[in-house]
Amino acid sequence: MPPANRQGKKEYLLGVNQTELERLRFQHGVWKENTDSFLDRLKIRKGWKCLDVGAGPGFVSMDLRQRVGPTGEVTALEPSALYLEWLARESRRRGWKNINTVNGTAETAILPKNRYNLVFVRWVIAFVPDPAKFLRPLIVSLKKGGILAIMDYWYEGLSLYPQGGAFDGAAQVVRKYYRSGNGDPYVTGKIPEILRSFNLRVIDFTPTQIAGGPDSAIIEWAHRFFIPHLPLMAEQGNCSREEAEAMAQDWLAHRKNEKTIFFSPIVVHIAGRKQR
Ligand SMILES: C[S@@+](CC[C@H](N)C(=O)[O-])C[C@H]1O[C@@H](n2cnc3c(N)ncnc32)[C@H](O)[C@@H]1O
């Protein structure tokens, strides 16, 4: 069964805790060049007001703060108080006074209207049950001419060379895992249509992928997801225990093979501009 809270609502699939915070920090480092290339294309200016949605501990919020400088403003919107407290401490440590935090979800938080030059959403929208409901209030909070930028999966491409082992079935199991948490591993395909329905012009749609050998940062990034999550995928009925164990063994064998190449899933950069 997917995790559920006391009201019977499904909880955020990956959970919130210190280990996950450290995984997010490592993930941020591994995907920083990729994310920066997207942020560069958005041509963010000093003084911009930005909203980082599902900010986690705010690693992107801090990068946005670097770009907008002391005259800009960054607001991190996030349902986890643990992550927001971490970000507030980190901002104080850096002497930054223009990172705000809002504790809530995109669907329910009270946000200002027509305020932000940029709303940024990385690795959140694939977890939500209704992407249009999630995006509507964010678009209301964007200024006319402002940009909504999304980074998330088109969950294809995940694979290992040499092929032929149990891990060949992993992408399918992860897709089931996302769906069991009410998410959509192919959400990025739907986003351009949703943006157009809200009168945004799609200005960027760029699929990206990272690959690396058995000692690369990208394979270590995947390792920190698969090793703890494969047993959970089995527990939640997305595969059998034996299949999860066989995928883990195949994975560990590939990490010892110098010929191994790991291919990440496809991550799509999508940007839409709110029409004037
Ligand atoms: C995989 S983490 C990504 C964190 C951050 N965006 C990053 O790229 O490092 C997903 C985050 O989205 C948050 N989240 C989940 N559902 C949300 C929702 N409906 N509205 C806002 N944030 C949400 C979770 O609490 C979690 O911190």
Tab-separated table of C-alpha atoms and ligand atoms in Angstrom:
chain	number	residue	atom	x	y	z
A	1	MET	CA	0.000	0.000	0.000
A	2	PRO	CA	1.189	3.575	-0.633
A	3	PRO	CA	1.920	5.498	2.595
A	4	ALA	CA	-1.170	7.222	4.036
A	5	ASN	CA	-1.580	9.776	6.833
A	6	ARG	CA	-4.228	9.733	9.604
A	7	GLN	CA	-6.835	11.354	7.340
A	8	GLY	CA	-6.283	8.516	4.881
A	9	LYS	CA	-4.655	10.907	2.358
A	10	LYS	CA	-1.650	9.578	0.466
A	11	GLU	CA	1.563	11.193	1.677
A	12	TYR	CA	4.393	12.558	-0.449
A	13	LEU	CA	6.065	9.452	-1.921
A	14	LEU	CA	9.706	10.086	-0.988
A	15	GLY	CA	9.040	11.169	2.623
A	16	VAL	CA	10.695	13.953	4.624
A	17	ASN	CA	13.634	13.265	6.943
A	18	GLN	CA	17.326	14.050	7.455
A	19	THR	CA	18.502	11.184	5.176
A	20	GLU	CA	16.257	12.458	2.375
A	21	LEU	CA	17.564	15.993	2.993
A	22	GLU	CA	21.114	14.728	2.460
A	23	ARG	CA	20.012	12.840	-0.672
A	24	LEU	CA	18.466	16.059	-2.020
A	25	ARG	CA	21.698	17.953	-1.300
A	26	PHE	CA	23.738	15.334	-3.192
A	27	GLN	CA	21.175	15.291	-6.015
A	28	HIS	CA	21.386	19.064	-6.292
A	29	GLY	CA	25.164	18.852	-6.781
A	30	VAL	CA	24.910	16.103	-9.412
A	31	TRP	CA	22.241	17.967	-11.416
A	32	LYS	CA	23.615	21.483	-10.816
A	33	GLU	CA	25.239	21.926	-14.224
A	34	ASN	CA	22.066	20.664	-15.896
A	35	THR	CA	19.828	22.971	-13.799
A	36	ASP	CA	22.176	25.927	-14.281
A	37	SER	CA	21.986	25.522	-18.069
A	38	PHE	CA	18.196	25.891	-17.793
A	39	LEU	CA	18.446	28.875	-15.400
A	40	ASP	CA	20.961	30.503	-17.809
A	41	ARG	CA	18.478	30.194	-20.683
A	42	LEU	CA	15.781	31.863	-18.545
A	43	LYS	CA	17.997	34.997	-18.351
A	44	ILE	CA	17.174	35.720	-14.719
A	45	ARG	CA	17.973	39.332	-13.779
A	46	LYS	CA	19.126	41.039	-10.569
A	47	GLY	CA	16.094	42.260	-8.623
A	48	TRP	CA	13.694	39.536	-9.859
A	49	LYS	CA	11.117	38.074	-7.495
A	50	CYS	CA	11.122	34.258	-7.648
A	51	LEU	CA	8.947	31.525	-6.157
A	52	ASP	CA	10.572	28.088	-5.698
A	53	VAL	CA	7.729	25.579	-5.405
A	54	GLY	CA	8.220	22.321	-3.478
A	55	ALA	CA	11.564	23.821	-2.610
A	56	GLY	CA	12.615	21.024	-0.231
A	57	PRO	CA	15.542	22.400	1.816
A	58	GLY	CA	15.895	25.194	-0.759
A	59	PHE	CA	19.001	24.265	-2.745
A	60	VAL	CA	17.511	25.859	-5.886
A	61	SER	CA	16.139	28.771	-3.795
A	62	MET	CA	19.722	29.546	-2.745
A	63	ASP	CA	20.962	29.383	-6.353
A	64	LEU	CA	18.122	31.723	-7.362
A	65	ARG	CA	19.132	34.101	-4.535
A	66	GLN	CA	22.667	34.173	-5.978
A	67	ARG	CA	21.215	35.185	-9.345
A	68	VAL	CA	18.703	37.839	-8.173
A	69	GLY	CA	21.126	39.366	-5.644
A	70	PRO	CA	20.276	41.449	-2.563
A	71	THR	CA	17.674	43.566	-4.405
A	72	GLY	CA	15.657	40.545	-5.523
A	73	GLU	CA	13.464	38.199	-3.541
A	74	VAL	CA	13.111	34.430	-3.317
A	75	THR	CA	10.168	32.686	-1.666
A	76	ALA	CA	10.419	28.958	-0.931
A	77	LEU	CA	7.018	27.248	-0.835
A	78	GLU	CA	7.208	23.846	0.821
A	79	PRO	CA	4.911	21.626	2.940
A	80	SER	CA	7.756	20.334	5.154
A	81	ALA	CA	8.525	22.542	8.174
A	82	LEU	CA	11.772	20.563	8.707
A	83	TYR	CA	13.097	21.638	5.302
A	84	LEU	CA	11.991	25.261	5.728
A	85	GLU	CA	13.646	25.526	9.160
A	86	TRP	CA	16.860	24.197	7.602
A	87	LEU	CA	16.644	26.814	4.817
A	88	ALA	CA	15.915	29.656	7.276
A	89	ARG	CA	19.007	28.663	9.324
A	90	GLU	CA	21.137	28.443	6.189
A	91	SER	CA	19.927	31.883	4.970
A	92	ARG	CA	20.751	33.453	8.371
A	93	ARG	CA	24.196	31.850	8.269
A	94	ARG	CA	24.808	33.500	4.886
A	95	GLY	CA	23.445	36.854	6.122
A	96	TRP	CA	20.665	36.790	3.495
A	97	LYS	CA	17.485	38.645	4.379
A	98	ASN	CA	15.537	38.172	1.146
A	99	ILE	CA	14.690	34.449	1.247
A	100	ASN	CA	11.127	34.022	2.568
A	101	THR	CA	9.460	30.732	3.388
A	102	VAL	CA	5.817	29.720	3.014
A	103	ASN	CA	4.755	26.474	4.668
A	104	GLY	CA	2.102	24.819	2.488
A	105	THR	CA	1.315	23.172	-0.817
A	106	ALA	CA	0.900	24.790	-4.222
A	107	GLU	CA	-2.758	23.766	-4.228
A	108	THR	CA	-3.652	25.319	-0.840
A	109	ALA	CA	-1.155	28.078	0.071
A	110	ILE	CA	-2.310	31.707	-0.054
A	111	LEU	CA	-0.005	33.368	-2.560
A	112	PRO	CA	0.144	36.986	-3.769
A	113	LYS	CA	-1.334	37.656	-7.230
A	114	ASN	CA	0.710	38.943	-10.215
A	115	ARG	CA	3.912	39.148	-8.153
A	116	TYR	CA	6.647	36.833	-9.416
A	117	ASN	CA	8.950	37.203	-12.406
A	118	LEU	CA	9.771	33.484	-12.135
A	119	VAL	CA	8.022	30.475	-10.626
A	120	PHE	CA	10.365	27.464	-10.575
A	121	VAL	CA	9.245	23.856	-9.965
A	122	ARG	CA	11.865	21.073	-9.953
A	123	TRP	CA	10.967	17.424	-9.241
A	124	VAL	CA	7.573	18.118	-7.693
A	125	ILE	CA	4.855	17.984	-10.349
A	126	ALA	CA	5.378	14.264	-11.135
A	127	PHE	CA	4.205	13.539	-7.557
A	128	VAL	CA	0.917	15.467	-7.611
A	129	PRO	CA	-2.468	13.925	-8.517
A	130	ASP	CA	-3.801	16.883	-10.550
A	131	PRO	CA	-1.117	18.955	-12.355
A	132	ALA	CA	-3.578	21.616	-13.616
A	133	LYS	CA	-4.945	22.169	-10.084
A	134	PHE	CA	-1.338	22.410	-8.832
A	135	LEU	CA	-0.345	24.921	-11.539
A	136	ARG	CA	-3.392	27.233	-11.552
A	137	PRO	CA	-2.542	29.196	-8.322
A	138	LEU	CA	1.125	29.375	-9.344
A	139	ILE	CA	0.173	30.997	-12.655
A	140	VAL	CA	-2.107	33.467	-10.830
A	141	SER	CA	0.921	34.430	-8.690
A	142	LEU	CA	3.046	35.117	-11.817
A	143	LYS	CA	3.345	38.648	-13.203
A	144	LYS	CA	2.206	39.170	-16.780
A	145	GLY	CA	5.321	38.488	-18.854
A	146	GLY	CA	6.691	36.294	-16.043
A	147	ILE	CA	8.011	32.748	-16.567
A	148	LEU	CA	6.847	29.422	-15.173
A	149	ALA	CA	9.750	26.937	-15.344
A	150	ILE	CA	9.404	23.221	-14.662
A	151	MET	CA	11.989	20.424	-14.527
A	152	ASP	CA	10.727	16.890	-14.266
A	153	TYR	CA	10.787	13.395	-15.735
A	154	TRP	CA	9.690	11.868	-18.966
A	155	TYR	CA	10.391	8.516	-17.310
A	156	GLU	CA	12.127	6.825	-20.240
A	157	GLY	CA	15.811	6.250	-20.781
A	158	LEU	CA	16.717	4.794	-17.380
A	159	SER	CA	19.040	1.881	-18.219
A	160	LEU	CA	22.323	0.107	-17.686
A	161	TYR	CA	24.906	-1.164	-20.149
A	162	PRO	CA	25.596	-4.113	-20.390
A	163	GLN	CA	21.911	-4.933	-20.810
A	164	GLY	CA	20.216	-8.287	-20.197
A	165	GLY	CA	19.926	-8.339	-16.378
A	166	ALA	CA	17.035	-7.842	-13.954
A	167	PHE	CA	17.600	-4.057	-13.816
A	168	ASP	CA	16.238	-3.832	-17.374
A	169	GLY	CA	12.784	-3.956	-15.718
A	170	ALA	CA	13.495	-1.120	-13.249
A	171	ALA	CA	12.022	1.799	-15.222
A	172	GLN	CA	8.659	0.048	-15.403
A	173	VAL	CA	8.681	-0.595	-11.642
A	174	VAL	CA	9.569	3.048	-10.863
A	175	ARG	CA	6.718	4.213	-13.104
A	176	LYS	CA	4.335	1.990	-11.111
A	177	TYR	CA	5.815	3.356	-7.852
A	178	TYR	CA	5.084	6.949	-8.937
A	179	ARG	CA	1.553	6.005	-9.941
A	180	SER	CA	0.995	4.180	-6.625
A	181	GLY	CA	1.677	7.551	-4.933
A	182	ASN	CA	-0.888	9.226	-7.280
A	183	GLY	CA	1.888	10.746	-9.403
A	184	ASP	CA	2.599	10.595	-13.138
A	185	PRO	CA	6.031	9.539	-14.467
A	186	TYR	CA	5.108	11.021	-17.874
A	187	VAL	CA	3.678	14.307	-16.575
A	188	THR	CA	6.013	16.471	-18.682
A	189	GLY	CA	4.226	15.370	-21.846
A	190	LYS	CA	1.000	16.948	-20.570
A	191	ILE	CA	2.470	20.264	-19.433
A	192	PRO	CA	2.632	22.239	-22.726
A	193	GLU	CA	-1.089	21.638	-23.267
A	194	ILE	CA	-1.875	22.741	-19.674
A	195	LEU	CA	0.282	25.877	-20.048
A	196	ARG	CA	-1.480	26.836	-23.275
A	197	SER	CA	-4.879	26.332	-21.597
A	198	PHE	CA	-3.779	28.935	-18.981
A	199	ASN	CA	-2.669	31.379	-21.703
A	200	LEU	CA	1.076	30.799	-21.351
A	201	ARG	CA	3.301	30.619	-24.416
A	202	VAL	CA	5.692	27.649	-24.317
A	203	ILE	CA	9.190	29.137	-24.790
A	204	ASP	CA	11.345	26.110	-23.917
A	205	PHE	CA	10.898	22.327	-24.047
A	206	THR	CA	14.292	20.630	-23.762
A	207	PRO	CA	14.714	16.929	-22.863
A	208	THR	CA	18.045	16.165	-21.138
A	209	GLN	CA	19.830	13.072	-19.848
A	210	ILE	CA	23.066	12.340	-17.960
A	211	ALA	CA	25.170	9.181	-18.304
A	212	GLY	CA	28.260	7.927	-16.476
A	213	GLY	CA	30.429	4.967	-15.534
A	214	PRO	CA	30.483	2.819	-12.373
A	215	ASP	CA	32.225	5.470	-10.242
A	216	SER	CA	30.419	8.526	-11.623
A	217	ALA	CA	28.356	10.951	-9.549
A	218	ILE	CA	25.286	10.180	-11.673
A	219	ILE	CA	25.371	6.427	-10.884
A	220	GLU	CA	25.890	7.241	-7.179
A	221	TRP	CA	22.828	9.532	-7.392
A	222	ALA	CA	20.749	6.626	-8.714
A	223	HIS	CA	22.297	4.266	-6.113
A	224	ARG	CA	21.041	6.511	-3.290
A	225	PHE	CA	17.534	6.237	-4.713
A	226	PHE	CA	17.386	2.578	-5.758
A	227	ILE	CA	19.051	0.859	-2.813
A	228	PRO	CA	16.605	2.234	-0.182
A	229	HIS	CA	13.568	2.434	-2.488
A	230	LEU	CA	13.630	-0.986	-4.240
A	231	PRO	CA	12.424	-2.780	-1.051
A	232	LEU	CA	9.694	-0.104	-0.633
A	233	MET	CA	8.601	-0.609	-4.242
A	234	ALA	CA	8.151	-4.323	-3.465
A	235	GLU	CA	6.420	-3.608	-0.130
A	236	GLN	CA	3.901	-1.420	-1.985
A	237	GLY	CA	3.179	-4.149	-4.530
A	238	ASN	CA	4.952	-2.613	-7.546
A	239	CYS	CA	7.071	-5.769	-7.961
A	240	SER	CA	7.722	-8.931	-5.971
A	241	ARG	CA	10.403	-9.072	-3.232
A	242	GLU	CA	12.362	-11.505	-5.434
A	243	GLU	CA	12.271	-9.095	-8.394
A	244	ALA	CA	13.392	-6.191	-6.175
A	245	GLU	CA	16.248	-8.306	-4.802
A	246	ALA	CA	17.297	-9.411	-8.332
A	247	MET	CA	17.303	-5.775	-9.543
A	248	ALA	CA	19.429	-4.737	-6.540
A	249	GLN	CA	21.916	-7.590	-7.183
A	250	ASP	CA	22.159	-6.711	-10.898
A	251	TRP	CA	22.703	-3.071	-9.938
A	252	LEU	CA	25.492	-3.933	-7.456
A	253	ALA	CA	27.178	-6.200	-10.034
A	254	HIS	CA	27.133	-3.342	-12.589
A	255	ARG	CA	28.779	-1.044	-10.055
A	256	LYS	CA	31.721	-3.474	-9.911
A	257	ASN	CA	32.026	-3.691	-13.711
A	258	GLU	CA	34.341	-1.110	-15.250
A	259	LYS	CA	32.475	-1.352	-18.589
A	260	THR	CA	29.174	-0.206	-17.025
A	261	ILE	CA	27.366	2.852	-18.337
A	262	PHE	CA	24.378	4.196	-16.435
A	263	PHE	CA	21.806	6.295	-18.306
A	264	SER	CA	19.545	8.542	-16.199
A	265	PRO	CA	15.855	8.953	-16.953
A	266	ILE	CA	15.040	11.872	-19.250
A	267	VAL	CA	14.556	15.167	-17.409
A	268	VAL	CA	12.666	17.810	-19.386
A	269	HIS	CA	13.167	21.575	-18.974
A	270	ILE	CA	9.886	23.350	-19.741
A	271	ALA	CA	9.233	27.097	-19.627
A	272	GLY	CA	6.104	29.104	-20.397
A	273	ARG	CA	5.631	32.877	-20.441
A	274	LYS	CA	2.410	34.419	-19.076
A	275	GLN	CA	0.918	36.486	-21.863
A	276	ARG	CA	0.352	40.215	-21.325
B	1	LIG	C1	12.015	15.570	-4.722
B	1	LIG	S1	11.764	16.938	-3.668
B	1	LIG	C2	12.466	18.252	-4.668
B	1	LIG	C3	12.942	19.424	-3.842
B	1	LIG	C4	13.490	20.596	-4.667
B	1	LIG	N1	12.508	21.104	-5.603
B	1	LIG	C5	14.734	20.205	-5.395
B	1	LIG	O1	14.704	20.120	-6.621
B	1	LIG	O2	15.762	19.989	-4.731
B	1	LIG	C6	10.012	17.284	-3.794
B	1	LIG	C7	9.508	18.317	-2.785
B	1	LIG	O3	8.165	18.686	-3.146
B	1	LIG	C8	7.412	18.860	-1.962
B	1	LIG	N2	5.983	18.714	-2.335
B	1	LIG	C9	5.291	17.557	-2.515
B	1	LIG	N3	4.021	17.824	-2.878
B	1	LIG	C10	3.910	19.190	-2.958
B	1	LIG	C11	2.840	20.090	-3.290
B	1	LIG	N4	1.639	19.623	-3.601
B	1	LIG	N5	3.079	21.432	-3.264
B	1	LIG	C12	4.317	21.891	-2.945
B	1	LIG	N6	5.370	21.075	-2.620
B	1	LIG	C13	5.168	19.750	-2.614
B	1	LIG	C14	7.949	17.802	-1.008
B	1	LIG	O4	7.682	18.105	0.349
B	1	LIG	C15	9.446	17.815	-1.341
B	1	LIG	O5	10.155	18.690	-0.505
